[in-house]
Coordinates of C-alpha atoms in Angstrom, one line a residue:
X1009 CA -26.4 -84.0 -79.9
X1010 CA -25.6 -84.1 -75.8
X1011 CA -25.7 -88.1 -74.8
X1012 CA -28.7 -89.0 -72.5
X1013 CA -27.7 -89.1 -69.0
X1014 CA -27.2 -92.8 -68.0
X1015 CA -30.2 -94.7 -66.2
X1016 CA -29.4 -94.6 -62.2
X1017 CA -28.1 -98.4 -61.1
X1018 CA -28.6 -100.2 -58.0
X1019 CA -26.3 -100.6 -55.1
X1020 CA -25.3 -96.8 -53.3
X1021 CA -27.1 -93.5 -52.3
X1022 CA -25.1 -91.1 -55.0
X1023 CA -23.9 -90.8 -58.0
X1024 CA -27.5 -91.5 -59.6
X1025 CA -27.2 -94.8 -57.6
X1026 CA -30.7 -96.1 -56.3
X1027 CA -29.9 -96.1 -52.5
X1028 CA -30.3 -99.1 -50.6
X1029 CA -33.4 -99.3 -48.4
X1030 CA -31.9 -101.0 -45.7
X1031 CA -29.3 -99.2 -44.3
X1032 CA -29.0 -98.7 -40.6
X1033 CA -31.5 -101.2 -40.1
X1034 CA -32.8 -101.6 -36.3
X1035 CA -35.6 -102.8 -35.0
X1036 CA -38.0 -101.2 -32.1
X1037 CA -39.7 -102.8 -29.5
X1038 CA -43.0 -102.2 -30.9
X1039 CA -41.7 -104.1 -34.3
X1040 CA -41.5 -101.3 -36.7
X1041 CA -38.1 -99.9 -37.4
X1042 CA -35.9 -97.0 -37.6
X1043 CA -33.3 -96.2 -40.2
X1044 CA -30.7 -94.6 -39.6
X1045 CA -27.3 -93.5 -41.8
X1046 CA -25.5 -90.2 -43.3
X1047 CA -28.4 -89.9 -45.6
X1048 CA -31.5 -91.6 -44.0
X1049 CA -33.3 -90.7 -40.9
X1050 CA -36.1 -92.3 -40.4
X1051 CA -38.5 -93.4 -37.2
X1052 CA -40.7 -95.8 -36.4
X1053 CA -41.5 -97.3 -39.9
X1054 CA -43.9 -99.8 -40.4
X1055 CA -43.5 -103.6 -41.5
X1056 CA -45.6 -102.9 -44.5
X1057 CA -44.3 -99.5 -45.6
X1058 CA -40.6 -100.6 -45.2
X1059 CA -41.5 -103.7 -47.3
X1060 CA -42.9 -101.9 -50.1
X1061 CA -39.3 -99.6 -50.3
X1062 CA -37.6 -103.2 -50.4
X1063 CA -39.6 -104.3 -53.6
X1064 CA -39.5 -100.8 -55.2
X1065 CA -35.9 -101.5 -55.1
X1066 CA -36.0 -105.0 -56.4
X1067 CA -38.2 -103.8 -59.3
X1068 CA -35.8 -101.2 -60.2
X1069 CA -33.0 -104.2 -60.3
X1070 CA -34.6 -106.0 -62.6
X1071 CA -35.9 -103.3 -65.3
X1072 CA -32.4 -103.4 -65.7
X1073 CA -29.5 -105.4 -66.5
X1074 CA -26.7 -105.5 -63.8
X1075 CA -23.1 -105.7 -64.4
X1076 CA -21.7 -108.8 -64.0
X1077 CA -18.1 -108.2 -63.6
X1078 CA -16.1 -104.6 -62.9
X1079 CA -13.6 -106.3 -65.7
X1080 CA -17.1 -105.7 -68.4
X1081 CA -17.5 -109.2 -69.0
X1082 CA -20.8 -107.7 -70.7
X1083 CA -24.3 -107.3 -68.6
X1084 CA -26.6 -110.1 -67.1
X1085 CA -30.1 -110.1 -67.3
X1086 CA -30.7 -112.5 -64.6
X1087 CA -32.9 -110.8 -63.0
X1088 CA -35.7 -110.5 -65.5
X1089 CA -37.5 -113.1 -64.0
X1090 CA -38.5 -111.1 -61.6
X1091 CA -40.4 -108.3 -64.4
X1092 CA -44.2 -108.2 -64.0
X1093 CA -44.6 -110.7 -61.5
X1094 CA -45.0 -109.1 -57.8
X1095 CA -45.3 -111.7 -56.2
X1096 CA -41.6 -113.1 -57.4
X1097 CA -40.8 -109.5 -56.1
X1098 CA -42.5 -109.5 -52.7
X1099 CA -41.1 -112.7 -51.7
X1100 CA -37.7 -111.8 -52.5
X1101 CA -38.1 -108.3 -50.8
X1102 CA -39.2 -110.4 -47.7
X1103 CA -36.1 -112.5 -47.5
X1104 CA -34.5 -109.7 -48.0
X1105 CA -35.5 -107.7 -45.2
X1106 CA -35.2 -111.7 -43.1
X1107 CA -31.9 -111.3 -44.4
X1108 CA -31.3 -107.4 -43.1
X1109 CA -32.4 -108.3 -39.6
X1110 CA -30.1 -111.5 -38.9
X1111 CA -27.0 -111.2 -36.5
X1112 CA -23.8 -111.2 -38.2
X1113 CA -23.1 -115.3 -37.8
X1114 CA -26.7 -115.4 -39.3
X1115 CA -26.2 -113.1 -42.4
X1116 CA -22.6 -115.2 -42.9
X1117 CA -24.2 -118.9 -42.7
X1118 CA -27.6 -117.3 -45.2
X1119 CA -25.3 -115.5 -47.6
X1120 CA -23.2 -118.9 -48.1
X1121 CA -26.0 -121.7 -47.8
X1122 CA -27.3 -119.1 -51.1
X1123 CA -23.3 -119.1 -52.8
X1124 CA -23.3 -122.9 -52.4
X1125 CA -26.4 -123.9 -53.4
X1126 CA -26.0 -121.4 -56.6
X1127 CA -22.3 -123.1 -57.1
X1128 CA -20.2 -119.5 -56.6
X1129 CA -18.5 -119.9 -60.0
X1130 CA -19.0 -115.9 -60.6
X1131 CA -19.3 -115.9 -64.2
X1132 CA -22.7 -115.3 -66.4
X1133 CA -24.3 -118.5 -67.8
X1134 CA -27.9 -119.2 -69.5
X1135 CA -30.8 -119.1 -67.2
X1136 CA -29.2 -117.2 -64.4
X1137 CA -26.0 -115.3 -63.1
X1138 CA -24.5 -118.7 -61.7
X1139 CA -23.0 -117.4 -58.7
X1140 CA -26.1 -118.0 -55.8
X1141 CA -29.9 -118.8 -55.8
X1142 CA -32.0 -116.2 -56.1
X1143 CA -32.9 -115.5 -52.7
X1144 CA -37.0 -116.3 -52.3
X1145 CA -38.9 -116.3 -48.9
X1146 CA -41.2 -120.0 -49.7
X1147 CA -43.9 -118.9 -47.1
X1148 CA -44.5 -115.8 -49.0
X1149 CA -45.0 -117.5 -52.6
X1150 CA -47.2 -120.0 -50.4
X1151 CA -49.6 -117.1 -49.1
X1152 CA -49.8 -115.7 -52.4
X1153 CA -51.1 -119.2 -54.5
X1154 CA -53.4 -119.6 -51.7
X1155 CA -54.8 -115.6 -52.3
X1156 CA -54.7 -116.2 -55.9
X1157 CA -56.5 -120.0 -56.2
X1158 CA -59.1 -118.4 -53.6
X1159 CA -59.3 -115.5 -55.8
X1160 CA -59.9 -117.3 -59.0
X1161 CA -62.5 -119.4 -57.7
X1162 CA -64.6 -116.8 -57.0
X1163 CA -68.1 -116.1 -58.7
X1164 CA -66.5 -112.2 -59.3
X1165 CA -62.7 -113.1 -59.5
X1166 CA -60.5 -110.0 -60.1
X1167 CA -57.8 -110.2 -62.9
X1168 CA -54.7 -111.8 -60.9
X1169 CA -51.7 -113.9 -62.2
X1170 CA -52.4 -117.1 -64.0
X1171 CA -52.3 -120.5 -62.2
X1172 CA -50.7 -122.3 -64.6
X1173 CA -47.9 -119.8 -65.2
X1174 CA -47.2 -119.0 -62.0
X1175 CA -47.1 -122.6 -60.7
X1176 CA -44.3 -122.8 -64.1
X1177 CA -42.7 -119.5 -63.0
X1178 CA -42.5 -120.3 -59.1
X1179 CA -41.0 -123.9 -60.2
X1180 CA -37.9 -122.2 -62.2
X1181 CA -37.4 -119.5 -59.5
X1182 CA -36.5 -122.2 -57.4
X1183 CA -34.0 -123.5 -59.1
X1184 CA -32.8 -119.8 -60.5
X1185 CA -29.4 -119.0 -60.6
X1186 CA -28.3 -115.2 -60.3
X1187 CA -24.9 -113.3 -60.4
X1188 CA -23.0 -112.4 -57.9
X1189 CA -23.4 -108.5 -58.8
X1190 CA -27.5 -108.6 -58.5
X1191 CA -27.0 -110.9 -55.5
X1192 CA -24.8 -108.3 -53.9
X1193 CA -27.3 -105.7 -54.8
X1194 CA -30.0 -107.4 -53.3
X1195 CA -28.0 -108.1 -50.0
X1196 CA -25.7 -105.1 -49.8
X1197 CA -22.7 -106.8 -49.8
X1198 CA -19.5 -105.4 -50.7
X1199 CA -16.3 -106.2 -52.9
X1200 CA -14.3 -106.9 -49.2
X1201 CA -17.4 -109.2 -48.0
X1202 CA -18.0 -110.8 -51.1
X1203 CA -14.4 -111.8 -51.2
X1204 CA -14.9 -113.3 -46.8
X1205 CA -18.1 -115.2 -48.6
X1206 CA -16.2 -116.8 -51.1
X1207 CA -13.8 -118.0 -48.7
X1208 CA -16.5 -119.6 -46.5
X1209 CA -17.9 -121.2 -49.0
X1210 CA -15.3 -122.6 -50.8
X1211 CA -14.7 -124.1 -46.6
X1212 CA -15.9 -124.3 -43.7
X1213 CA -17.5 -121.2 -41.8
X1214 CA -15.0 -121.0 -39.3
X1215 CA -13.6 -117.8 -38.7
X1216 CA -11.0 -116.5 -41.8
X1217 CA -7.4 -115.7 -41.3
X1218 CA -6.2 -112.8 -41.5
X1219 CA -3.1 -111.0 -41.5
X1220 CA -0.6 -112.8 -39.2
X1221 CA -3.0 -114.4 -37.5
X1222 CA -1.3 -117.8 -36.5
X1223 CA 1.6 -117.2 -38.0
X1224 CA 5.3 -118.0 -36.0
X1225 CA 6.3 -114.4 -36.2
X1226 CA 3.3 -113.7 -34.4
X1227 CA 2.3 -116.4 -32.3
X1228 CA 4.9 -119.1 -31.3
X1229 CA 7.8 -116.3 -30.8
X1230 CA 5.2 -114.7 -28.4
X1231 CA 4.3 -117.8 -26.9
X1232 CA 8.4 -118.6 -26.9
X1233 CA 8.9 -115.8 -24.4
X1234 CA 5.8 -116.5 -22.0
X1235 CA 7.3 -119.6 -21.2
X1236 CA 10.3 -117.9 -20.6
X1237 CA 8.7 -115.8 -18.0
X1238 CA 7.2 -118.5 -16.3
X1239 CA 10.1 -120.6 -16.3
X1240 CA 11.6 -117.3 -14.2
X1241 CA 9.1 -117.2 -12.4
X1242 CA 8.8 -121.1 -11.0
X1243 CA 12.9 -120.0 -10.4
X1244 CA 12.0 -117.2 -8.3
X1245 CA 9.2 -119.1 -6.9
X1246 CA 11.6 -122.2 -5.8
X1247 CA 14.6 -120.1 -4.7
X1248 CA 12.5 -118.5 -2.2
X1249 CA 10.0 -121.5 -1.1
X1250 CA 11.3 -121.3 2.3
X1251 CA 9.5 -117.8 3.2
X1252 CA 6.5 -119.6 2.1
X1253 CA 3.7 -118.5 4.6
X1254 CA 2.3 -121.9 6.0
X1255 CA -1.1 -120.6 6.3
X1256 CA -2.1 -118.6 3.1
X1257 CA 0.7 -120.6 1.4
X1258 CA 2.3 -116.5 -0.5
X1259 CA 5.6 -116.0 -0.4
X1260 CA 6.8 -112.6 0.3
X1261 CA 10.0 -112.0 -1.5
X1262 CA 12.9 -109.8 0.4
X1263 CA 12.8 -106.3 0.1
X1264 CA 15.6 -106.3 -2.7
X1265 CA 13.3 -108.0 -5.1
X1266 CA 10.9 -106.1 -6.9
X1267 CA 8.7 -106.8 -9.5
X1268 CA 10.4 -104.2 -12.0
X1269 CA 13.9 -105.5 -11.1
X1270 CA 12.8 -109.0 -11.8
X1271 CA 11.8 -107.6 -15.1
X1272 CA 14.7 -106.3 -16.2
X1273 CA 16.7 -109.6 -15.3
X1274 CA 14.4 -111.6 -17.4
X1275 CA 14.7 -109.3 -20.2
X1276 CA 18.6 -108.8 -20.0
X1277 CA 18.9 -113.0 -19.6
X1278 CA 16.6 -112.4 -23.1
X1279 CA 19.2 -110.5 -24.4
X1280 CA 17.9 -106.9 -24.0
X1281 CA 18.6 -103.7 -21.9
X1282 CA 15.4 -102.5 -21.3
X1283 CA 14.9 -98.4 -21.6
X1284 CA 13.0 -96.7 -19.7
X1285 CA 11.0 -93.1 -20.7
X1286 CA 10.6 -91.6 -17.5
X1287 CA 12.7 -92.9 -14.4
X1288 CA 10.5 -90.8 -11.8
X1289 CA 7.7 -93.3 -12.7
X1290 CA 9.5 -96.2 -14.1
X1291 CA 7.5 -96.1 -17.3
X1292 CA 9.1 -98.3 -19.8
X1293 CA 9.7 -97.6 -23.2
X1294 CA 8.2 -100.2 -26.2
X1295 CA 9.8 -103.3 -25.7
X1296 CA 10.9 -102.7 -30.0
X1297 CA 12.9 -99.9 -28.7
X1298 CA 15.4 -101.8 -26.1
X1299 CA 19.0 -102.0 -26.7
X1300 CA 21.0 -105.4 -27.2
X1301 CA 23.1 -106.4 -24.6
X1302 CA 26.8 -107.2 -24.8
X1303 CA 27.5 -110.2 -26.3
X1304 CA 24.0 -110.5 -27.9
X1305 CA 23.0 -110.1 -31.7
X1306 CA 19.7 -109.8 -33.3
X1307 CA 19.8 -112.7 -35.6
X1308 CA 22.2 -116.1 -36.5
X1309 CA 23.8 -114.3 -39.4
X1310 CA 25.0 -111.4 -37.1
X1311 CA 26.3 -113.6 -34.9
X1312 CA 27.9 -115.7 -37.3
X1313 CA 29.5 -112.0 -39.1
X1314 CA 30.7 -111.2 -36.0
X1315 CA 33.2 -114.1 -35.4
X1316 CA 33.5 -113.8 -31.7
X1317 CA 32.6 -117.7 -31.5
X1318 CA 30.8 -116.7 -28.3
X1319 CA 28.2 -114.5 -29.7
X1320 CA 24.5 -115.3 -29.2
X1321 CA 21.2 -114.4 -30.3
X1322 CA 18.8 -112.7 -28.3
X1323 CA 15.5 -114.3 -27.3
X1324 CA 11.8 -112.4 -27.7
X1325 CA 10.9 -110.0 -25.4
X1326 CA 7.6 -109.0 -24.1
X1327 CA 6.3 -105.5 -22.6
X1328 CA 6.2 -104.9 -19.4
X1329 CA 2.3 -104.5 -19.3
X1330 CA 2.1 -108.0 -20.4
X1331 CA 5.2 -109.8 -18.3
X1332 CA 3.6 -108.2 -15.4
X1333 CA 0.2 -109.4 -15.9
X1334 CA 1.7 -112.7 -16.4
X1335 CA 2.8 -112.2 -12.6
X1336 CA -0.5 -111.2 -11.3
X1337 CA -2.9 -113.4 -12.9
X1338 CA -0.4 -116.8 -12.6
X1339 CA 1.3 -116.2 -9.4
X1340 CA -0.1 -114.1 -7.1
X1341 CA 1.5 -116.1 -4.1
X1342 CA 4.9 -114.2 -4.7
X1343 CA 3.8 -111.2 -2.9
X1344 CA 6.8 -108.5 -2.9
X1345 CA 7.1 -105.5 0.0
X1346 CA 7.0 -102.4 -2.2
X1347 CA 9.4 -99.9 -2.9
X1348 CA 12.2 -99.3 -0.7
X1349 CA 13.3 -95.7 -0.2
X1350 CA 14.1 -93.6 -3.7
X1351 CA 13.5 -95.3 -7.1
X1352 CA 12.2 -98.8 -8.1

């Protein structure tokens, strides 16, 4: 006999996935909301309406068991606290939604104060996921024991939750534990943000690092040959001081100095020939593409293979873009006359 096709799980719009109810969250002026994505297009949707998709798709979490790891460390059922008990439901769909309309900085600092209270181990233990607290919205439980102690005082009291149980079953949601794939679910975060989380909250919430962000390659070398250009610069600016203007205090360099001339001194004294792309415009080529000057190697072991005794290693370069904006923004007294006659 054919296999029954698998029950739809939470977290995507296909694939049988329940969609998430949230996505391309924005909200209007008059406080509904539009949703927009690829597969959702709605306008102008009310508080109460868009609530009531948000605990529809917390019920659907929990009359399932989630998946705790993609390595099938076997399924969680952390979220059956939440079966049969709307108001569990309703206050988590609220904090949810909270949650959905923060900034970025303010979805970061909710989603970790949640990891770290929960203790972010990841892994499935009794009584909840372990990973972060199941994410409630207090006012929302508060409204509701005041509805239902109102409501079961009444001479004609409609059948509503217990008192006793749910003052037992708020008190262990507070504490609740769940894992990090039904808190993921619940918050639409994915694998690459999960991973961001777990680095904030195993630190501070400073901003992560990334790449070669900070690194020497990237950073110092760069910074290396800025203060080369401005040590050229103060050169040019001190071999020239006595053409300083009195009155607006620029000096206007001779007509032989130019600031594309200047820039191809500094970057041959670097060790580089710089190449240009088009010489009608002067348009340089990628300062990655220049050629080494005589006597110059790329690294210590070159120089050292080459056994000249006088070789030396060439220094960092910079594009022109950013040696001449260098020029601009730090010393705009060194004023030069524009091009004379044909060329640069």
């Amino acid at each position: 006999a054919p296999r029954p096709p698998a029950p739809p799980r939470p977290g995507g719009g296909g694939g049988g996935r329940v969609p998430y109810p949230l996505v391309g969250l924005r909200r209007r002026t008059n406080g509904n909301y539009d949703l927009k994505s690829s597969t959702v297009d709605d306008r102008d949707v009310t508080r109460p309406e868009l609530l009531s998709r948000v605990a529809s798709y917390v019920s659907s979490l929990a009359a399932r068991s989630c998946r705790d790891s993609p390595r099938g460390s076997g399924d969680c059922d952390c979220l059956s606290i939440l079966r049969g008990r709307d108001y569990l439901v309703e206050s988590v769909a609220h904090d949810c939604l909270d949650f959905a309309e923060l900034g970025h900085a303010g979805r970061k600092h909710r989603a970790v104060e949640r990891m770290r209270s929960g203790g972010s181990s990841g892994g499935a233990a009794a009584g909840g996921g372990g990973f972060a607290m199941l994410p409630l919205k207090y006012e929302t439980l508060d409204e509701r024991w005041i509805r239902a102690a109102a409501a079961s005082s009444g001479p004609s009291s409609p059948a509503g939750p217990d008192l006793g149980e749910m003052r037992d079953v708020v008190g262990r949601a507070f504490s609740h534990r769940i894992c990090r794939s039904a808190f993921c679910a619940l918050y639409n975060i994915g694998a690459d943000k999960r991973r961001s989380l777990l680095t904030y909250a195993s630190g501070d919430l400073g901003s992560v690092r990334h790449g070669n962000a900070g690194s020497r390659n990237r950073s110092a070398r760069f910074a290396d040959a800025h203060a080369s250009i401005r040590a050229s610069l103060d050169d040019l600016t001190s071999r020239n001081a006595h053409l300083r203007d009195p009155t607006s205090g620029d000096i206007v360099l001779p007509p032989s100095t130019s600031k594309r001339k200047w820039y191809e001194a500094w970057a041959a004294g670097q060790g580089w020939i710089v190449r240009k792309v088009n010489t009608k415009t002067g348009q340089y080529d990628r300062a990655a593409n220049f050629d080494l000057a005589p006597g110059f190697h790329r690294t210590a072991d070159e120089a050292r293979a080459a056994g000249d005794g006088g070789g030396r290693v060439a220094g960092v370069v910079v594009n022109w873009t950013s040696a001449a904006r260098i020029w601009s923004e730090e010393y705009p007294h060194l004023k030069t006359t524009g091009r004379r006659g044909r060329g640069l």
